Coordinates of C-alpha atoms and ligand atoms in Angstrom, one line a residue:
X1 CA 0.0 0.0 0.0
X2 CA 1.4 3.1 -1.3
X3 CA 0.2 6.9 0.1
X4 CA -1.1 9.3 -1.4
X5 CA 0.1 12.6 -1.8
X6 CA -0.5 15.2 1.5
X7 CA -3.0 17.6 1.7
X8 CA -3.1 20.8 3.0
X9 CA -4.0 21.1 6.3
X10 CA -8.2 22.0 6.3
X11 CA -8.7 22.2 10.2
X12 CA -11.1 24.7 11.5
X13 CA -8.3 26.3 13.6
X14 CA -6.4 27.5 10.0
X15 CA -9.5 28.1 8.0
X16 CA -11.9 30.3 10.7
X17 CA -13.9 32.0 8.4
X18 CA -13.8 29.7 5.1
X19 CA -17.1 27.6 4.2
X20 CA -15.5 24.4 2.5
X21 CA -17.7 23.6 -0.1
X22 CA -17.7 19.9 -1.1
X23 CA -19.4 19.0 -4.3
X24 CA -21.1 15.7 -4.8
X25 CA -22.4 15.6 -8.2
X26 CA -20.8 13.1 -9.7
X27 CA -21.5 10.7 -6.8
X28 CA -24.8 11.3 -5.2
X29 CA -25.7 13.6 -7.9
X30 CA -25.2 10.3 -10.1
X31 CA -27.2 8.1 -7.8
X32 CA -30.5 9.7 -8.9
X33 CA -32.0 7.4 -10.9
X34 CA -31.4 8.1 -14.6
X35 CA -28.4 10.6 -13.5
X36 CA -25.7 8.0 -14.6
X37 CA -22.9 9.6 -16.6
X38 CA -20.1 8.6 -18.7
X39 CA -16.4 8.8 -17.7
X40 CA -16.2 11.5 -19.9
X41 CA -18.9 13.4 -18.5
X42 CA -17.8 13.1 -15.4
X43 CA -14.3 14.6 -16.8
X44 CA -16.0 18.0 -18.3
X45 CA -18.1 18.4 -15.3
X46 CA -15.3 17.9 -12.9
X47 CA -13.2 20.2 -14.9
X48 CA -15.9 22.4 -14.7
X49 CA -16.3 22.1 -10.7
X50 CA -12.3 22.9 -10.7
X51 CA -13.0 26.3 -12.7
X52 CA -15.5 27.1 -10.2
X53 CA -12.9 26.5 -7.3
X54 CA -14.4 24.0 -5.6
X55 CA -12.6 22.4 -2.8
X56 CA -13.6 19.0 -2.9
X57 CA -15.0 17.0 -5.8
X58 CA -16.6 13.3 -5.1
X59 CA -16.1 11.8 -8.2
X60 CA -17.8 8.5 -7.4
X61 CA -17.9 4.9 -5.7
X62 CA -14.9 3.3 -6.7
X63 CA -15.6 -0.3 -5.8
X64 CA -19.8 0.3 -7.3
X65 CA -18.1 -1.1 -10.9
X66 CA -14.7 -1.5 -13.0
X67 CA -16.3 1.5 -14.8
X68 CA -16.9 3.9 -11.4
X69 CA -13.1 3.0 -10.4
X70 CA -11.8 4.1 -13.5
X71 CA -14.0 7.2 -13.9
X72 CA -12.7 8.0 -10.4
X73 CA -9.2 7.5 -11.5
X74 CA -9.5 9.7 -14.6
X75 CA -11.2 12.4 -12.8
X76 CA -8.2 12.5 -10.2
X77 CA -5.8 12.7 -13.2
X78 CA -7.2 15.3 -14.8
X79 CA -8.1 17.7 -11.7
X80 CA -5.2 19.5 -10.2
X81 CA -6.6 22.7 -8.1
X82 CA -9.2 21.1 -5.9
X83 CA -9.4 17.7 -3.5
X84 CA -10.7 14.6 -5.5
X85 CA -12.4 12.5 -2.8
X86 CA -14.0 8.7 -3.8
X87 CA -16.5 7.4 -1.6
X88 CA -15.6 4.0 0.7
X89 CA -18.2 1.7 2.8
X90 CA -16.0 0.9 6.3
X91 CA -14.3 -2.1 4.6
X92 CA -10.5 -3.0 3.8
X93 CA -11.7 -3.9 0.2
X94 CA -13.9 -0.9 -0.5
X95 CA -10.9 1.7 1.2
X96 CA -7.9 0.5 -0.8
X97 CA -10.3 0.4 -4.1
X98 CA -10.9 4.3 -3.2
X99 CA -7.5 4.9 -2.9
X100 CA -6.1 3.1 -5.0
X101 CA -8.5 4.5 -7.8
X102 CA -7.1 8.0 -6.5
X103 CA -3.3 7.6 -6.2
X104 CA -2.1 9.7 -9.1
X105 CA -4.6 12.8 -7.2
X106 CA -2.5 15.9 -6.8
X107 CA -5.0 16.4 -3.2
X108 CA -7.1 13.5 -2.5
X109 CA -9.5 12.5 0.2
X110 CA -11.2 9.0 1.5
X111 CA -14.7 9.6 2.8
X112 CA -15.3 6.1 4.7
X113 CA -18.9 5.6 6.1
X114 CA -21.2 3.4 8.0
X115 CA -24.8 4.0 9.5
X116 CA -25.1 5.1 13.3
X117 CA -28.5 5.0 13.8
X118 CA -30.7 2.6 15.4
X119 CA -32.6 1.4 12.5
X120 CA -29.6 1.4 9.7
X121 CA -27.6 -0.8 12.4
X122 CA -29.9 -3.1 13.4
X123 CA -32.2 -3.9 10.0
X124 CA -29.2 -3.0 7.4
X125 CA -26.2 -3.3 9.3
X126 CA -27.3 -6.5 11.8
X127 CA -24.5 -4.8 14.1
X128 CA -23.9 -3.9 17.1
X129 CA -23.1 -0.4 18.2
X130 CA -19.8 -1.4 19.7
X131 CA -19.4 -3.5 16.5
X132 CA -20.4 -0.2 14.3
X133 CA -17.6 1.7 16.2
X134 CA -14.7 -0.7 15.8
X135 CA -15.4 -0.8 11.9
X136 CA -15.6 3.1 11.8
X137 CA -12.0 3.4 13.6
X138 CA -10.2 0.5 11.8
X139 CA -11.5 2.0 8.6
X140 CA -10.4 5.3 9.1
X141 CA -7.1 4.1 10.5
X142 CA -6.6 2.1 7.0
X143 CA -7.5 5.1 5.0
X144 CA -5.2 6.9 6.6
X145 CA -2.2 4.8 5.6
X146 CA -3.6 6.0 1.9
X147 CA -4.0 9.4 3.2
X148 CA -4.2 12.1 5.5
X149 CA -7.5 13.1 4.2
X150 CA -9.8 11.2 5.6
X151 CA -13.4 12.1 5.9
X152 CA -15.7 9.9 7.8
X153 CA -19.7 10.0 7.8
X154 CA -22.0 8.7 10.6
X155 CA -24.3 7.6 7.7
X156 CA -28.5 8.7 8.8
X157 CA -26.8 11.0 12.0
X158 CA -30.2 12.6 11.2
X159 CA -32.2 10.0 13.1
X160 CA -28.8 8.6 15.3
X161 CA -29.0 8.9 19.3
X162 CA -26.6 11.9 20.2
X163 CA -24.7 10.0 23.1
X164 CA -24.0 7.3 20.5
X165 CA -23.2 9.8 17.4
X166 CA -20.6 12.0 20.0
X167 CA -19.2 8.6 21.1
X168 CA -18.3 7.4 17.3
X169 CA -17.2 11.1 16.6
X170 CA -14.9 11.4 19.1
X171 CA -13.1 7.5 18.4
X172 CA -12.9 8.5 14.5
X173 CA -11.3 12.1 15.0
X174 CA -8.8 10.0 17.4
X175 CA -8.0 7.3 14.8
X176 CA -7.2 10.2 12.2
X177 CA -10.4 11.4 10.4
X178 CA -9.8 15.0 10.3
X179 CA -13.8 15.9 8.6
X180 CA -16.5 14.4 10.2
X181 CA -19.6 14.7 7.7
X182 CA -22.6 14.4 9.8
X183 CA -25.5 13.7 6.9
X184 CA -29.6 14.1 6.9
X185 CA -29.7 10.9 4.9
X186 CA -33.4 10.4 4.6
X187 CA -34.3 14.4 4.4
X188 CA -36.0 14.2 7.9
X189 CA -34.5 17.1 10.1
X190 CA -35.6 20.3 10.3
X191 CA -33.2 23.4 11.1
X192 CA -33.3 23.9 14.7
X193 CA -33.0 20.4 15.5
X194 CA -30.1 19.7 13.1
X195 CA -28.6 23.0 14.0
X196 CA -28.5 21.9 17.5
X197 CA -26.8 18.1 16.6
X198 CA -24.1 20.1 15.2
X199 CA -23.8 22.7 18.3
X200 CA -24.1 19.5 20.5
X201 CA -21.2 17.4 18.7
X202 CA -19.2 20.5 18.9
X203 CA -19.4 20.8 22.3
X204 CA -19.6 17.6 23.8
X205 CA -16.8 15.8 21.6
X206 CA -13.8 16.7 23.4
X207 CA -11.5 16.2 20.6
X208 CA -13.9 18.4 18.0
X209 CA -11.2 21.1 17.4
X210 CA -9.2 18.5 15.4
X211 CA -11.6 18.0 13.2
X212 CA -14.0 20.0 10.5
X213 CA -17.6 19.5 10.8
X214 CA -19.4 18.8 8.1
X215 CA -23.3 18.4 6.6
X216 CA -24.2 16.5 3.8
X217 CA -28.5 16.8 3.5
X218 CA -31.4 15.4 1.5
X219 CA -34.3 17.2 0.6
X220 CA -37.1 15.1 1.0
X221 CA -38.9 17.4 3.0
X222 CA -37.8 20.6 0.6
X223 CA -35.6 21.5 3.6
X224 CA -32.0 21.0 2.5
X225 CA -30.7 24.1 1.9
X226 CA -31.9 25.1 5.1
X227 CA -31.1 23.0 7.1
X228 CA -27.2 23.0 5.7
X229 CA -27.7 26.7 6.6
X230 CA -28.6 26.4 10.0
X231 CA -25.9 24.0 10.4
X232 CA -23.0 26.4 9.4
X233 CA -24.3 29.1 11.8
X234 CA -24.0 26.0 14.3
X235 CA -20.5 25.9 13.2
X236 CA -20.5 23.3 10.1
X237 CA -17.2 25.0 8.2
X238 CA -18.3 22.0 5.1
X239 CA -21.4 21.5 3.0
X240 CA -21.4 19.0 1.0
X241 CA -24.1 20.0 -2.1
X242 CA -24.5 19.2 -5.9
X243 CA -24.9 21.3 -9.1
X244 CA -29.0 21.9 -9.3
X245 CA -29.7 20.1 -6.0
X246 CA -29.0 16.4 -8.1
X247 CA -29.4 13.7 -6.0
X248 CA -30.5 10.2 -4.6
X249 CA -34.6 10.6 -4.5
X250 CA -35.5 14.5 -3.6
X251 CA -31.8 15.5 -4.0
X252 CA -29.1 17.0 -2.3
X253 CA -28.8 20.7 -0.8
X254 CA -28.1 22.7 -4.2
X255 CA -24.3 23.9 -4.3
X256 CA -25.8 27.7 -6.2
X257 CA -28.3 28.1 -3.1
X258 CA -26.0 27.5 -0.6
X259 CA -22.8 29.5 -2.5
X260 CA -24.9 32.0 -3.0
X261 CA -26.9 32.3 0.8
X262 CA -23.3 32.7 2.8
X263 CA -22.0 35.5 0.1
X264 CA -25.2 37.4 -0.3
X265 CA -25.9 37.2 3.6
X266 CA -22.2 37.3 5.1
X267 CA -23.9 39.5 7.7
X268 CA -25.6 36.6 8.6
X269 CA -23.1 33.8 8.3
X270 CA -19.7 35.3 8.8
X271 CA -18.2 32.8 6.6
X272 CA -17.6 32.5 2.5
X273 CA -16.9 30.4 -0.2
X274 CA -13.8 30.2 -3.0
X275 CA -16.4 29.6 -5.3
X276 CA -16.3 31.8 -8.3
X277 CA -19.8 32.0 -8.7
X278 CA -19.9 33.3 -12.7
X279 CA -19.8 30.0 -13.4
X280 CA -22.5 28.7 -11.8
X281 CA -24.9 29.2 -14.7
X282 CA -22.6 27.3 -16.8
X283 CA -22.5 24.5 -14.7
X284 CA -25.5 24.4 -14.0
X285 CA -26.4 24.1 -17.9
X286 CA -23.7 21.4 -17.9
X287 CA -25.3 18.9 -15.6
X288 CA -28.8 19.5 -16.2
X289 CA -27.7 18.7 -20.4
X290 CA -25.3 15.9 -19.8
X291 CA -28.3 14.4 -17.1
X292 CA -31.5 15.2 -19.0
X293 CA -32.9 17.0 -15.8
X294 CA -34.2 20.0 -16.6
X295 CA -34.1 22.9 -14.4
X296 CA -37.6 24.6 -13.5
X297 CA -37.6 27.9 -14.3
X298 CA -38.6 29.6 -10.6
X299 CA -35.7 27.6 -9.3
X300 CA -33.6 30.1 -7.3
X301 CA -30.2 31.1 -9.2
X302 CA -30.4 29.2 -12.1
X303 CA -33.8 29.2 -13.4
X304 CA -35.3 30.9 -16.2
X305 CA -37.2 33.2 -14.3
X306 CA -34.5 33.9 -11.3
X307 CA -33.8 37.1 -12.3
X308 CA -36.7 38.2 -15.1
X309 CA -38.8 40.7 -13.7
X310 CA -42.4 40.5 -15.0
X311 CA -44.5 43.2 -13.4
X312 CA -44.4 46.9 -14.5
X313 CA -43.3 47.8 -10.6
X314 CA -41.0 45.5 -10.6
X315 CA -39.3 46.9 -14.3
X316 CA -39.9 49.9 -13.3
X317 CA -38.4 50.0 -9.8
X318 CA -34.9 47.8 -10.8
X319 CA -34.3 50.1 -14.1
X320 CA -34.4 53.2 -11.9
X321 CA -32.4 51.3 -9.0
X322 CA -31.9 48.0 -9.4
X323 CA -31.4 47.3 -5.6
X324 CA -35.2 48.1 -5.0
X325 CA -36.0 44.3 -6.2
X326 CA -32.8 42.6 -6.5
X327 CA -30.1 41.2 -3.9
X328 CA -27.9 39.9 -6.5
X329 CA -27.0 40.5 -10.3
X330 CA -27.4 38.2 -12.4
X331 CA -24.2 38.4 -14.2
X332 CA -22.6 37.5 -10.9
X333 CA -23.9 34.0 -10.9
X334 CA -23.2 33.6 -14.9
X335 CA -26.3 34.7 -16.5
X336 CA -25.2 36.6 -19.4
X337 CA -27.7 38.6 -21.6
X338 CA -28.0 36.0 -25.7
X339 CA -25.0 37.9 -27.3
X340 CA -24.3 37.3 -30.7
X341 CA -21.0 36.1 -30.9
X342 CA -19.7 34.8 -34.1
X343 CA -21.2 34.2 -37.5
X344 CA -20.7 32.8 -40.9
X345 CA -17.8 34.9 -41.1
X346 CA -15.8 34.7 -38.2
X347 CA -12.7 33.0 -38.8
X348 CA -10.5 30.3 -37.0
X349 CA -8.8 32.6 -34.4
X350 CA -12.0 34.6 -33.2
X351 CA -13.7 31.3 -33.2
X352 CA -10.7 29.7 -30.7
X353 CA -10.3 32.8 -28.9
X354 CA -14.0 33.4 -28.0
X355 CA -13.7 29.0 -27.1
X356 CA -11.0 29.8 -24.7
X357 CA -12.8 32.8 -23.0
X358 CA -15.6 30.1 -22.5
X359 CA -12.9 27.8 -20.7
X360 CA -12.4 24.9 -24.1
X361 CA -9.2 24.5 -25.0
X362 CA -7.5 22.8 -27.8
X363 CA -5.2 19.8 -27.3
X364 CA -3.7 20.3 -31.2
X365 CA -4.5 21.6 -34.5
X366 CA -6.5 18.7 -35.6
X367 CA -9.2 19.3 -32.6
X368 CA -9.3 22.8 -33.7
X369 CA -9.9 22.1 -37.1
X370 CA -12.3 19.6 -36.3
X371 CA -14.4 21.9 -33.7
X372 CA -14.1 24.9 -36.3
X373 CA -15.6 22.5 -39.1
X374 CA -18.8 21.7 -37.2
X375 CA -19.1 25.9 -36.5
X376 CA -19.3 26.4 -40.0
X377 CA -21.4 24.1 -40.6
X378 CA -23.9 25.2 -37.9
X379 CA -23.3 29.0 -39.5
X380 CA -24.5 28.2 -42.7
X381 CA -27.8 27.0 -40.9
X382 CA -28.1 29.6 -38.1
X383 CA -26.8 33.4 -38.7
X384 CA -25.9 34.2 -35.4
X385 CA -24.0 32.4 -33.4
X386 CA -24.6 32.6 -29.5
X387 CA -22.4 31.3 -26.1
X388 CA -25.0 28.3 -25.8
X389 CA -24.3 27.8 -29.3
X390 CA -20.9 27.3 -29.1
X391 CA -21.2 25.1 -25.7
X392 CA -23.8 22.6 -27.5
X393 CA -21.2 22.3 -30.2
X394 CA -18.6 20.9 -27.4
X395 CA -21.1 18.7 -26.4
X396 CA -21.9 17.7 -29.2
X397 CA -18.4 16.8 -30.1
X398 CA -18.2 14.9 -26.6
X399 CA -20.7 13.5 -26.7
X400 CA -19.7 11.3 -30.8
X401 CA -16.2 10.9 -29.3
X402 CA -17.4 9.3 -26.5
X403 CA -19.7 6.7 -28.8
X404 CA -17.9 6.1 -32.0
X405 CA -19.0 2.8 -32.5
X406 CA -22.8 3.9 -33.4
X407 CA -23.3 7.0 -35.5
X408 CA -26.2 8.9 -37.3
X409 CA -25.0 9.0 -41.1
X410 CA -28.3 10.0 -42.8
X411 CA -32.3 10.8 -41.8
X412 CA -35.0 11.7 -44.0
X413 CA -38.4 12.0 -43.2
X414 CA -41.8 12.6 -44.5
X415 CA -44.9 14.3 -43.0
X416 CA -47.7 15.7 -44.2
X417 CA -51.3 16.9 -43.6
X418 CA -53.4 13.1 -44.2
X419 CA -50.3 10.9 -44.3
X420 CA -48.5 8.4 -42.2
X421 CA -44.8 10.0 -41.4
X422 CA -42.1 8.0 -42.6
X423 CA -38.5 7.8 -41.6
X424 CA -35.5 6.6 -43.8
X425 CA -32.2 6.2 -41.0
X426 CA -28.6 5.5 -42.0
X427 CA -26.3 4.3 -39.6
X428 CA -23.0 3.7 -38.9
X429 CA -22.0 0.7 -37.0
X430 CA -18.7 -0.1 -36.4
X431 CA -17.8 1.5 -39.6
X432 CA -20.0 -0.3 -41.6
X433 CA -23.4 1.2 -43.0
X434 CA -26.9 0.2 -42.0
X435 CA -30.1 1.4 -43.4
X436 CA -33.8 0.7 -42.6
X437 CA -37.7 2.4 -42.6
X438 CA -40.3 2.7 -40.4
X439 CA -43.4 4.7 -40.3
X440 CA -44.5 6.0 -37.0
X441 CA -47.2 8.4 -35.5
X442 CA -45.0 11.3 -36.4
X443 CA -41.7 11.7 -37.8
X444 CA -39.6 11.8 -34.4
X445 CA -41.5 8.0 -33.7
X446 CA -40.4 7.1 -37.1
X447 CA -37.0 7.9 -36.7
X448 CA -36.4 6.3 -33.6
X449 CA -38.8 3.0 -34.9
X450 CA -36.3 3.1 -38.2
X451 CA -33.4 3.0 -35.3
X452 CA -34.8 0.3 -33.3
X453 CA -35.0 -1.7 -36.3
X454 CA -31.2 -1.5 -37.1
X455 CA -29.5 -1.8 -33.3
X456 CA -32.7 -4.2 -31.8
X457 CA -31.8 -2.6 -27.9
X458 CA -35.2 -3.4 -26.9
X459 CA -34.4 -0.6 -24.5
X460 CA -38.3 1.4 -23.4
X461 CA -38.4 5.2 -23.6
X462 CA -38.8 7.1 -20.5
X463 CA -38.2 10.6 -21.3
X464 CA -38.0 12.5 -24.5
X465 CA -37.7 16.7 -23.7
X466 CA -37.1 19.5 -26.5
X467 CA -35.0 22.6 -25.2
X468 CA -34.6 25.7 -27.5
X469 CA -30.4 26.3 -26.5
X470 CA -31.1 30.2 -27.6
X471 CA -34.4 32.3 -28.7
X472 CA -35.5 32.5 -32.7
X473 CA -36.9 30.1 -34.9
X474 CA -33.8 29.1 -36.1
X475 CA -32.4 28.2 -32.5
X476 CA -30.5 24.6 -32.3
X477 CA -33.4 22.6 -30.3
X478 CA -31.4 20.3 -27.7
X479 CA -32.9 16.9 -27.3
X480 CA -32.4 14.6 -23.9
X481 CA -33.9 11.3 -24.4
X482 CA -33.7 8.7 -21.0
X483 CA -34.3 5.0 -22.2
X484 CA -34.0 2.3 -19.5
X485 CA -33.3 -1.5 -20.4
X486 CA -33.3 -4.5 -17.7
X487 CA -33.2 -1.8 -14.8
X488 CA -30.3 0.0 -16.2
X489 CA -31.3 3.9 -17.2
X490 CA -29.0 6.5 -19.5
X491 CA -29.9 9.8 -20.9
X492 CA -28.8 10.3 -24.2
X493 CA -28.5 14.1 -25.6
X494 CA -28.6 15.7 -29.3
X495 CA -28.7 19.0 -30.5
X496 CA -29.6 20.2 -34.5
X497 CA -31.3 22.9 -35.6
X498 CA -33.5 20.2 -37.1
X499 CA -35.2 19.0 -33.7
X500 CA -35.8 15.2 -36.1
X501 CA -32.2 15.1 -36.8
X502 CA -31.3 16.3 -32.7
X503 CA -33.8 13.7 -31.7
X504 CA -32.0 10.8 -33.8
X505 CA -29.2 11.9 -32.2
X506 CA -29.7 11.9 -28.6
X507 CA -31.9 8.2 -29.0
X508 CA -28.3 6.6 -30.8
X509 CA -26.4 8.3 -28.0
X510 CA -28.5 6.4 -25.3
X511 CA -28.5 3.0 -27.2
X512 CA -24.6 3.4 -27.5
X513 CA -24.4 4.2 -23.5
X514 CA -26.9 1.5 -22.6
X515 CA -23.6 -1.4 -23.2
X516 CA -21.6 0.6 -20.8
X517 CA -21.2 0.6 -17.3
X518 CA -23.6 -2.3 -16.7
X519 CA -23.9 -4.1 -13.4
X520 CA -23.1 -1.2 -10.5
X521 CA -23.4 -1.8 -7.1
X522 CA -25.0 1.1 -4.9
X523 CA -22.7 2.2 -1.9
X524 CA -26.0 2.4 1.0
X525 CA -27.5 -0.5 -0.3
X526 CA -24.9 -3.0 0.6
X527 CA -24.1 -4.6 4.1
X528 CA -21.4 -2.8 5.8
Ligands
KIV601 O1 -26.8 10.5 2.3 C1 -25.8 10.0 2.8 O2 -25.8 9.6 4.0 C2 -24.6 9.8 2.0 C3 -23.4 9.3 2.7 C4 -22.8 8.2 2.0 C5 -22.5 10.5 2.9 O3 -24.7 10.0 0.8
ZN602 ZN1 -26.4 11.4 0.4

């Protein structure tokens, strides 16, 4: 067993007034059902998460699949400026999985869990509590031959007995833990009672000061956010959160909300993030595209309507001050108003420059060449080339790379007035070229019957959802199709101007996915 490279030191003592923010996208924010991403995806939205200056990034379960380790692994290669953490049951197997999957980490962390509370130790666990104590400290202790990051949950501390929870705190800050996540698991506190755990562990532990405190919350009662809030007035100096509040059933507290609460309200809290919080509507758009869930538009931050004012008062009163109805500008968490960027006649280096501003890079002249090909193409169909524009084209891009067995080659269809539509599909498959027809009860039906025909998944649609990227009738429309097969669920995504041809897309990019990543385990549904 090799260790990992050192951290630096997070301890309360040396970070008083900094709110660690802990992002668990990729791991919780994955367990929702129909969440599931690629190792690629994970890459762009953990790269994305390290632009933002998050401090810790979950990328995943390492021992849930040979795919999870390895997406792990990649995301702690390609991260260098914040904390990769993998997630661990308390078992030897599970802990050197995790850190084995992040040894080449530049700052990595083991998070090691079990469940403390009476009913996760007795009907999941069939433990004792003394039992549940000794496999907390002897994993922690392993971890921390891996590591000196090691983060250890009390898994459902929501509904655990405070002696028992202070007792289990106080062994794992001794054996080397040095964050103690203390999590809502089933979304069932509300914010003076969890507010007061946190003031109790604080006080009662007597070894707390070596330790950060940290909240980790569910939102089945709509009370996440809040109740992470109430925690770091108690003196939580972590939240863990995810992009859009993703996450296992109701979701997680939403990273934007939280960001955005402590910086608006520092009267209030006396604490702040690193976060730079201009990209938070970019992210935002990342996850809710690469997962196929959409973001309601009254959702606070990043919704369509979080800033739009509707009522003539309102207009009125935020053009002659804008303070009278807002406490934060928009532009500050990333919205920025459709600009037209590019066109049919911007060239190669306006088109890489205004790429880099937007945070792609290119590896070499042949990506560059490749990316600036597709923006032509997409100019000769749309005049005016917006941000969104060019981010769908990334994805796009992504998104083929990332399937190039199975590829769209041709569609045609026909619909008209009286008629049955009819879809004509070309395919590529494994280089070679597959054709077939199918009528359907309109010409999006037909295309994906003409699909079905060729690849036989026998995979059932759950979702299918249209999303204009930018305003006009000439906008791309960006398709998100989630198709489930023998339990297993993936989103696929496609973008077009022609919503048929976006729509063809995202189905073959869900059949492709559907082969991948098969056969996961889920970290609170085993034994230990
Ligand atoms: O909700 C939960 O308890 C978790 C832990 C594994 C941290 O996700
Ligand atoms: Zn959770």
């Amino acid at each position: 067993m090799s260790p990992i490279a050192p951290n630096s030191d997070p301890r309360p003592e040396a970070l008083p007034e900094k709110l660690i923010v802990f992002d668990t996208t990729l791991r919780d924010g994955e367990q929702s059902p129909g969440a599931s991403m690629t190792r690629d995806e994970k890459i762009r939205i953990a790269k994305m998460l390290e632009r933002m200056r998050v401090d810790v990034i979950e990328a995943g379960f390492p021992m849930a699949s040979p795919g999870d380790f390895e997406s792990v692994q990649a995301v702690a290669r390609a991260v260098r400026e914040s904390t990769v953490a993998g997630l661990c049951r308390a078992t030897a197997a599970d802990i050197d999985r995790c850190g084995e999957a992040l040894k080449d980490a530049a700052q990595a962390r083991i998070h090691t869990f079990i469940a403390t509370s009476p009913i996760h130790m007795k009907m999941k666990l069939r433990m004792e509590p003394d039992a549940v104590i000794e496999a907390a400290v002897a994993a922690v202790q392993r971890a921390r031959q891996w590591t000196d990051d090691v983060e250890f949950s009390a898994e459902d501390a929501g509904r655990s007995e405070i002696d028992f929870l202070c007792r289990i705190v106080e062994a794992v800050i001794d054996a080397g833990a040095r964050t103690i996540n203390i999590p809502d698991t089933v979304g069932y506190n509300v914010p003076q009672q969890f507010a007061e755990t946190i003031r109790a562990l604080r006080a009662r532990v007597p070894n707390a000061g070596r330790a950060v405190f940290s909240v980790h919350c569910h939102n089945d009662l709509g009370l996440a956010v809040a109740n992470s809030l109430a925690a770091v007035l108690a003196g939580a100096r972590q939240v863990e959160c995810t992009i859009n509040g993703l996450g296992e059933r109701a979701g997680n507290a939403a990273l934007e909300e939280i960001v955005m609460a402590v910086r608006t309200r520092q009267d209030v809290f006396g604490c702040d993030t690193r976060i730079d919080t201009t990209q938070i509507v970019p992210a935002s758009r990342l996850v809710s595209g690469i997962t196929g869930f959409p973001v309601q538009p009254n959702k606070a931050i990043v919704g369509a309507n979080a800033f739009a004012h509707e009522s003539g008062i309102h207009q009125d009163g935020v053009l002659k001050h804008r303070e009278t109805y807002e406490i934060m500008r928009a532009e500050d968490v990333g919205w920025t108003a459709n600009r037209m960027v590019l066109g049919k006649h911007s060239g190669r280096n306006a088109f890489r420059a205004r790429m880099e501003e937007l945070g792609f890079g290119f590896g070499s002249d042949a990506e560059l060449n490749t990316a600036f090909a597709r923006f032509k193409d997409l100019a000769d169909k749309k005049h005016e080339i917006f941000d969104e524009d060019l981010q769908a084209l990334v994805t796009e891009a992504a998104l083929e790379a990332g399937n190039e067995r199975v590829r769209l080659a041709y569609l045609r269809v026909g619909s008209e007035t009286g008629e049955i539509p009819v879809a004509e599909v070309v395919l590529s498959v494994d280089g070679s070229e597959r054709r077939a027809r199918a009528q359907g009860s309109g010409p999006v039906d037909a295309a994906f019957k003409a699909i079905e025909q060729i690849l036989e998944a026998g995979a059932e649609l759950k979702l299918y959802s249209v999303n204009a990227i930018t305003g006009g009738t000439d906008a791309q429309g960006e398709v998100t199709v989630r198709v489930e097969k023998a339990g297993r669920v993936v989103n696929g995504q496609g973008a077009d101007t022609d919503i048929v041809i976006a729509s063809a897309k995202a189905y073959v990019n869900a059949l492709g996915k559907l082969g991948a990543n098969a056969g996961r385990a889920h970290p609170q549904l085993g034994d230990v």
